[in-house]
Structures are given as structure tokens and as C-alpha cells.
Amino acid sequence: MMDRTGDRSSEAGSESEIAIEKAELFRALTAEQLTRIRGQLRERRFARQRRLFFEGEPAESLWLLRRGQVRLYKASASGRVTTLETLGPGQIFGAISALDQETYPASAEAVTGGAAWCLPRSTLLRLLAEQPHLGIEILRVVSSRLHEAHERLR
């Protein structure tokens, strides 16, 4: 959903919390797979305006927003900051970075207080090897976001 500033946000708002089985990517997993994955997830709680990671830092995890809002942004050499996207509960980020890049291509900052689950890169890669259809799920998420970004630029 787009807010008045053109940023994408969750319809449920920043106070809602999502169950992992209803979140992007994870809703494609079986109950058994979810049980195994839960043991691998690390929860990270954050306060408003806290940086979750900076552009150029090692891409160690796929992130799944459990509660709150996070904005992804890029800063230019001159200091200009451009918000790429604002995410809400149930949305993943850092997926492409965790798949094939050494570093995050953008920074992530909490818009509100909240929490996210982090799935280590090694676990994500193993899961994708075992369940190739999850790669298609990641492509669907990325494709949808790219389409929305193009629409915002119109």
C-alpha cells in the first residue's frame, strides 16, 4: 500500500505483528520446514531510527519483518538520501544480497520500533537447494517490488 508520500507501507500498520507462516517466502514452506527453520531464525528487536545494516556491510542474512516498519535507502557521495522502499510486517528484505552478493546494496533503518527475524545466508542457501520452488517465490517478491518501483517513478 502506498502512503501519502509515495512510500510503500503495510496495510496493517506498524503495531501489527505477523506470524511467520503468513510472511513472504515463508508461506510457501510446509509445516515441517517451518519447524526446522524456526530453530535457525534469530530475532532482532529494534528502536525507531535504528540502523539494521548499512550499504556495503556483509550480507549475512535474509530479513523478515515481524513487527514495525523499515525503510531501505541509498545515500549518495554528496549526502543525498533516497528512500527506495518502506516495508511492513511480513515482508522480506536482503534476499537478493543474501543469495549472490557479498554486501548489502542499500541501508536499512527502522521507521518505527519493531522486530525482525534473520535467516542466516547459509541456511537460506541450503533451504533453496532442498526446495528449488522457493527461488521462484523470491523472484515473485523481487519482481513485484521492481514493478511497484517502476510505477512510483511514473
Coordinates of N, CA and C in Angstrom, one line a residue, residues 5-137:
T5 N 3.2 9.9 1.0 CA 4.5 10.3 0.5 C 5.0 9.5 -0.7
G6 N 4.2 8.4 -1.0 CA 4.6 7.5 -2.1 C 5.4 6.3 -1.6
D7 N 5.6 6.2 -0.3 CA 6.3 5.1 0.3 C 5.3 3.9 0.4
R8 N 5.8 2.7 0.3 CA 5.0 1.6 0.4 C 5.0 1.2 1.9
S9 N 3.9 0.9 2.5 CA 3.8 0.5 3.9 C 2.8 -0.6 4.0
S10 N 2.8 -1.2 5.2 CA 1.9 -2.3 5.4 C 0.5 -1.8 5.7
E11 N -0.5 -2.4 5.2 CA -1.9 -2.0 5.4 C -2.2 -2.2 6.9
A12 N -1.6 -3.2 7.5 CA -1.9 -3.5 8.9 C -1.3 -2.5 9.9
G13 N -0.3 -1.7 9.4 CA 0.3 -0.7 10.3 C 1.5 -1.2 11.0
S14 N 2.2 -0.3 11.7 CA 3.4 -0.7 12.4 C 3.2 -1.4 13.7
E15 N 2.0 -1.4 14.2 CA 1.8 -2.0 15.5 C 1.4 -3.5 15.4
S16 N 1.0 -4.0 14.2 CA 0.7 -5.3 14.0 C 1.9 -6.2 14.0
E17 N 1.6 -7.5 14.2 CA 2.7 -8.5 14.2 C 2.2 -9.6 13.3
I18 N 3.1 -10.2 12.5 CA 2.7 -11.3 11.6 C 3.3 -12.6 12.1
A19 N 2.6 -13.6 11.9 CA 3.1 -15.0 12.1 C 4.0 -15.4 11.0
I20 N 5.0 -16.1 11.2 CA 6.0 -16.5 10.2 C 5.4 -17.2 9.0
E21 N 4.4 -18.1 9.3 CA 3.8 -18.9 8.2 C 2.9 -18.0 7.3
K22 N 2.7 -16.8 7.6 CA 1.9 -15.9 6.7 C 2.8 -14.9 6.0
A23 N 4.1 -14.9 6.2 CA 5.0 -14.0 5.7 C 5.5 -14.4 4.3
E24 N 5.9 -13.3 3.5 CA 6.5 -13.6 2.2 C 7.6 -14.7 2.3
L25 N 7.6 -15.5 1.3 CA 8.6 -16.6 1.1 C 8.2 -17.7 2.1
F26 N 8.1 -17.5 3.4 CA 7.9 -18.5 4.4 C 6.5 -19.2 4.2
R27 N 5.5 -18.5 3.7 CA 4.2 -19.1 3.5 C 4.2 -20.2 2.5
A28 N 5.3 -20.3 1.7 CA 5.4 -21.4 0.7 C 6.0 -22.7 1.4
L29 N 6.4 -22.6 2.6 CA 7.0 -23.7 3.3 C 6.0 -24.7 3.9
T30 N 6.3 -25.9 4.1 CA 5.4 -26.9 4.8 C 5.6 -26.7 6.3
A31 N 4.7 -27.3 7.0 CA 4.8 -27.1 8.5 C 6.1 -27.7 9.0
E32 N 6.5 -28.8 8.4 CA 7.8 -29.4 8.8 C 9.0 -28.5 8.5
Q33 N 9.0 -27.9 7.4 CA 10.1 -27.0 7.0 C 10.1 -25.8 7.9
L34 N 8.9 -25.3 8.3 CA 8.8 -24.1 9.2 C 9.3 -24.5 10.5
T35 N 9.1 -25.7 11.0 CA 9.6 -26.1 12.3 C 11.1 -26.1 12.3
R36 N 11.7 -26.6 11.2 CA 13.2 -26.6 11.1 C 13.7 -25.2 11.0
I37 N 13.1 -24.4 10.3 CA 13.6 -23.0 10.1 C 13.5 -22.2 11.4
R38 N 12.4 -22.4 12.1 CA 12.3 -21.6 13.4 C 13.5 -21.7 14.3
G39 N 14.1 -22.8 14.3 CA 15.3 -23.0 15.1 C 16.5 -22.3 14.6
Q40 N 16.5 -21.9 13.3 CA 17.6 -21.2 12.7 C 17.4 -19.7 12.7
L41 N 16.2 -19.2 13.0 CA 16.0 -17.7 12.9 C 16.5 -17.1 14.2
R42 N 17.0 -15.9 14.0 CA 17.4 -15.0 15.1 C 16.5 -13.8 15.1
E43 N 15.9 -13.5 16.2 CA 15.0 -12.3 16.3 C 15.9 -11.1 16.7
R44 N 15.7 -10.1 16.0 CA 16.4 -8.8 16.3 C 15.3 -7.7 16.6
R45 N 15.3 -7.2 17.8 CA 14.4 -6.1 18.1 C 15.1 -4.8 17.9
F46 N 14.3 -3.8 17.5 CA 15.0 -2.5 17.2 C 14.1 -1.3 17.6
A47 N 14.7 -0.2 17.9 CA 14.0 1.0 18.2 C 13.9 1.9 17.0
R48 N 13.0 2.8 17.0 CA 12.8 3.8 15.9 C 14.2 4.4 15.6
Q49 N 14.4 4.6 14.3 CA 15.6 5.2 13.7 C 16.9 4.4 13.9
R50 N 16.8 3.2 14.3 CA 18.0 2.3 14.5 C 18.3 1.8 13.1
R51 N 19.6 1.8 12.8 CA 20.1 1.2 11.5 C 20.2 -0.3 11.7
L52 N 19.6 -1.0 10.8 CA 19.7 -2.5 10.9 C 21.0 -3.0 10.2
F53 N 21.3 -2.3 9.1 CA 22.6 -2.5 8.4 C 22.8 -1.4 7.4
F54 N 24.1 -1.2 7.1 CA 24.5 -0.1 6.2 C 24.9 -0.7 4.9
E55 N 24.7 0.1 3.8 CA 25.1 -0.3 2.5 C 26.6 -0.6 2.6
G56 N 27.0 -1.7 1.9 CA 28.4 -2.1 1.9 C 28.8 -3.1 3.0
E57 N 27.9 -3.3 4.0 CA 28.2 -4.3 5.1 C 28.0 -5.7 4.5
P58 N 28.6 -6.7 5.1 CA 28.4 -8.1 4.6 C 27.0 -8.5 4.7
A59 N 26.5 -9.1 3.6 CA 25.1 -9.5 3.6 C 25.0 -10.9 4.2
E60 N 24.8 -11.0 5.5 CA 24.9 -12.2 6.2 C 23.5 -12.9 6.4
S61 N 22.4 -12.2 6.1 CA 21.1 -12.7 6.4 C 20.0 -12.2 5.5
L62 N 19.0 -13.0 5.4 CA 17.7 -12.6 4.8 C 16.9 -12.1 6.0
W63 N 16.2 -11.0 5.9 CA 15.5 -10.4 7.0 C 14.0 -10.5 6.7
L64 N 13.2 -10.8 7.7 CA 11.8 -10.9 7.6 C 11.2 -10.0 8.7
L65 N 10.5 -9.0 8.3 CA 9.9 -8.0 9.3 C 8.8 -8.7 10.0
R66 N 8.9 -8.8 11.3 CA 7.8 -9.4 12.1 C 6.9 -8.3 12.6
R67 N 7.4 -7.1 13.0 CA 6.6 -6.1 13.5 C 7.3 -4.8 13.3
G68 N 6.6 -3.7 13.0 CA 7.1 -2.4 12.7 C 7.3 -2.1 11.3
Q69 N 8.0 -1.0 11.0 CA 8.3 -0.6 9.6 C 9.8 -0.3 9.5
V70 N 10.3 -0.7 8.3 CA 11.7 -0.4 8.0 C 11.8 0.2 6.6
R71 N 12.7 1.2 6.5 CA 12.9 1.8 5.1 C 14.3 1.4 4.6
L72 N 14.3 1.1 3.3 CA 15.5 0.8 2.6 C 15.9 2.1 1.9
Y73 N 17.2 2.5 2.0 CA 17.6 3.7 1.4 C 19.0 3.7 0.9
K74 N 19.3 4.6 0.0 CA 20.7 4.8 -0.5 C 21.1 6.2 -0.2
A75 N 22.4 6.4 0.1 CA 22.9 7.7 0.3 C 24.0 7.9 -0.8
S76 N 24.0 9.1 -1.4 CA 24.9 9.4 -2.4 C 26.2 9.9 -1.8
A77 N 27.3 10.1 -2.5 CA 28.5 10.6 -2.0 C 28.4 12.0 -1.5
S78 N 27.4 12.8 -2.1 CA 27.1 14.1 -1.7 C 26.2 14.2 -0.4
G79 N 25.8 13.1 0.0 CA 24.9 13.0 1.2 C 23.4 13.0 1.0
R80 N 23.0 13.0 -0.3 CA 21.6 12.9 -0.6 C 21.1 11.5 -0.3
V81 N 20.0 11.5 0.5 CA 19.4 10.2 0.9 C 18.1 10.0 0.1
T82 N 18.0 8.8 -0.6 CA 16.8 8.4 -1.3 C 16.2 7.2 -0.7
T83 N 15.0 7.3 -0.3 CA 14.2 6.1 0.2 C 13.8 5.3 -1.0
L84 N 14.2 4.0 -1.0 CA 13.8 3.1 -2.0 C 12.5 2.5 -1.8
E85 N 12.2 2.1 -0.5 CA 11.0 1.4 -0.2 C 10.8 1.4 1.3
T86 N 9.6 1.4 1.8 CA 9.2 1.3 3.2 C 8.5 0.0 3.3
L87 N 8.9 -0.9 4.2 CA 8.4 -2.2 4.3 C 7.6 -2.4 5.7
G88 N 6.6 -3.3 5.7 CA 5.9 -3.6 6.9 C 5.9 -5.0 7.2
P89 N 5.2 -5.4 8.3 CA 5.2 -6.8 8.8 C 4.9 -7.8 7.7
G90 N 5.7 -8.9 7.7 CA 5.6 -10.0 6.7 C 6.4 -9.9 5.5
Q91 N 7.1 -8.7 5.3 CA 7.9 -8.5 4.1 C 9.3 -8.9 4.4
I92 N 9.9 -9.5 3.3 CA 11.3 -9.8 3.4 C 12.2 -8.8 2.8
F93 N 13.4 -8.7 3.2 CA 14.4 -7.8 2.6 C 15.8 -8.4 2.8
G94 N 16.7 -8.0 1.9 CA 18.1 -8.5 1.9 C 18.2 -9.9 1.2
A95 N 17.1 -10.3 0.5 CA 17.1 -11.6 -0.1 C 18.1 -11.8 -1.2
I96 N 18.1 -10.8 -2.1 CA 19.0 -10.9 -3.3 C 20.4 -10.8 -2.8
S97 N 20.7 -9.9 -1.8 CA 22.0 -9.8 -1.3 C 22.5 -11.1 -0.6
A98 N 21.6 -11.7 0.1 CA 21.9 -13.0 0.8 C 22.2 -14.1 -0.2
L99 N 21.6 -14.0 -1.4 CA 21.7 -15.0 -2.4 C 23.1 -14.9 -3.2
D100 N 23.4 -13.7 -3.6 CA 24.5 -13.7 -4.6 C 25.5 -12.5 -4.4
Q101 N 25.3 -11.7 -3.4 CA 26.2 -10.6 -3.2 C 26.9 -10.7 -1.9
E102 N 28.1 -10.1 -1.8 CA 28.9 -10.1 -0.6 C 28.4 -9.1 0.4
T103 N 27.8 -8.0 -0.2 CA 27.4 -6.9 0.7 C 26.0 -6.4 0.4
Y104 N 25.4 -5.7 1.3 CA 24.1 -5.1 1.1 C 24.2 -3.9 0.1
P105 N 23.4 -3.8 -0.9 CA 23.5 -2.7 -1.8 C 22.8 -1.4 -1.3
A106 N 22.1 -1.5 -0.2 CA 21.4 -0.3 0.4 C 21.4 -0.5 1.9
S107 N 21.0 0.6 2.6 CA 20.9 0.6 4.0 C 19.5 0.3 4.5
A108 N 19.3 -0.1 5.7 CA 18.0 -0.4 6.3 C 17.9 0.3 7.6
E109 N 16.9 1.1 7.8 CA 16.7 1.8 9.1 C 15.2 1.6 9.5
A110 N 15.0 1.5 10.8 CA 13.7 1.3 11.4 C 13.0 2.7 11.4
V111 N 11.8 2.6 10.8 CA 10.9 3.8 10.8 C 10.2 3.9 12.1
T112 N 9.8 2.7 12.7 CA 9.2 2.5 14.0 C 10.0 1.5 14.7
G113 N 9.7 1.4 16.0 CA 10.2 0.3 16.8 C 9.6 -1.0 16.2
G114 N 10.3 -2.1 16.4 CA 9.8 -3.4 15.9 C 10.7 -4.5 16.1
A115 N 10.5 -5.6 15.3 CA 11.3 -6.8 15.4 C 11.4 -7.4 14.0
A116 N 12.5 -8.1 13.8 CA 12.6 -8.9 12.5 C 13.3 -10.2 12.9
W117 N 13.0 -11.2 12.0 CA 13.7 -12.4 12.1 C 14.8 -12.4 11.1
C118 N 15.9 -12.9 11.4 CA 17.1 -13.0 10.4 C 17.4 -14.5 10.2
L119 N 17.4 -14.8 8.9 CA 17.7 -16.2 8.5 C 19.2 -16.1 7.9
P120 N 20.1 -16.8 8.5 CA 21.5 -16.8 8.1 C 21.6 -17.2 6.6
R121 N 22.5 -16.6 5.9 CA 22.7 -16.9 4.5 C 22.9 -18.3 4.2
S122 N 23.7 -19.0 5.0 CA 24.0 -20.4 4.8 C 22.7 -21.3 4.9
T123 N 21.8 -20.9 5.8 CA 20.6 -21.7 6.0 C 19.7 -21.4 4.8
L124 N 19.6 -20.1 4.3 CA 18.8 -19.8 3.1 C 19.3 -20.6 1.9
L125 N 20.6 -20.6 1.7 CA 21.1 -21.3 0.5 C 20.8 -22.8 0.6
R126 N 20.9 -23.4 1.8 CA 20.6 -24.8 2.0 C 19.1 -25.1 1.7
L127 N 18.3 -24.2 2.2 CA 16.9 -24.3 2.0 C 16.5 -24.3 0.5
L128 N 17.1 -23.3 -0.2 CA 16.9 -23.2 -1.6 C 17.4 -24.4 -2.4
A129 N 18.4 -25.0 -2.0 CA 18.9 -26.3 -2.6 C 17.9 -27.4 -2.4
E130 N 17.3 -27.5 -1.2 CA 16.4 -28.5 -0.9 C 15.0 -28.3 -1.5
Q131 N 14.6 -27.0 -1.6 CA 13.3 -26.6 -2.1 C 13.4 -25.6 -3.2
P132 N 13.8 -26.0 -4.4 CA 14.0 -25.0 -5.5 C 12.8 -24.1 -5.8
H133 N 11.6 -24.5 -5.5 CA 10.5 -23.6 -5.7 C 10.5 -22.3 -4.9
L134 N 11.3 -22.3 -3.8 CA 11.4 -21.1 -3.1 C 12.2 -20.0 -3.8
G135 N 13.1 -20.4 -4.7 CA 13.7 -19.5 -5.6 C 12.7 -18.7 -6.4
I136 N 11.7 -19.4 -6.9 CA 10.6 -18.8 -7.7 C 9.9 -17.8 -6.8
E137 N 9.6 -18.2 -5.5 CA 8.9 -17.3 -4.6 C 9.7 -16.0 -4.4

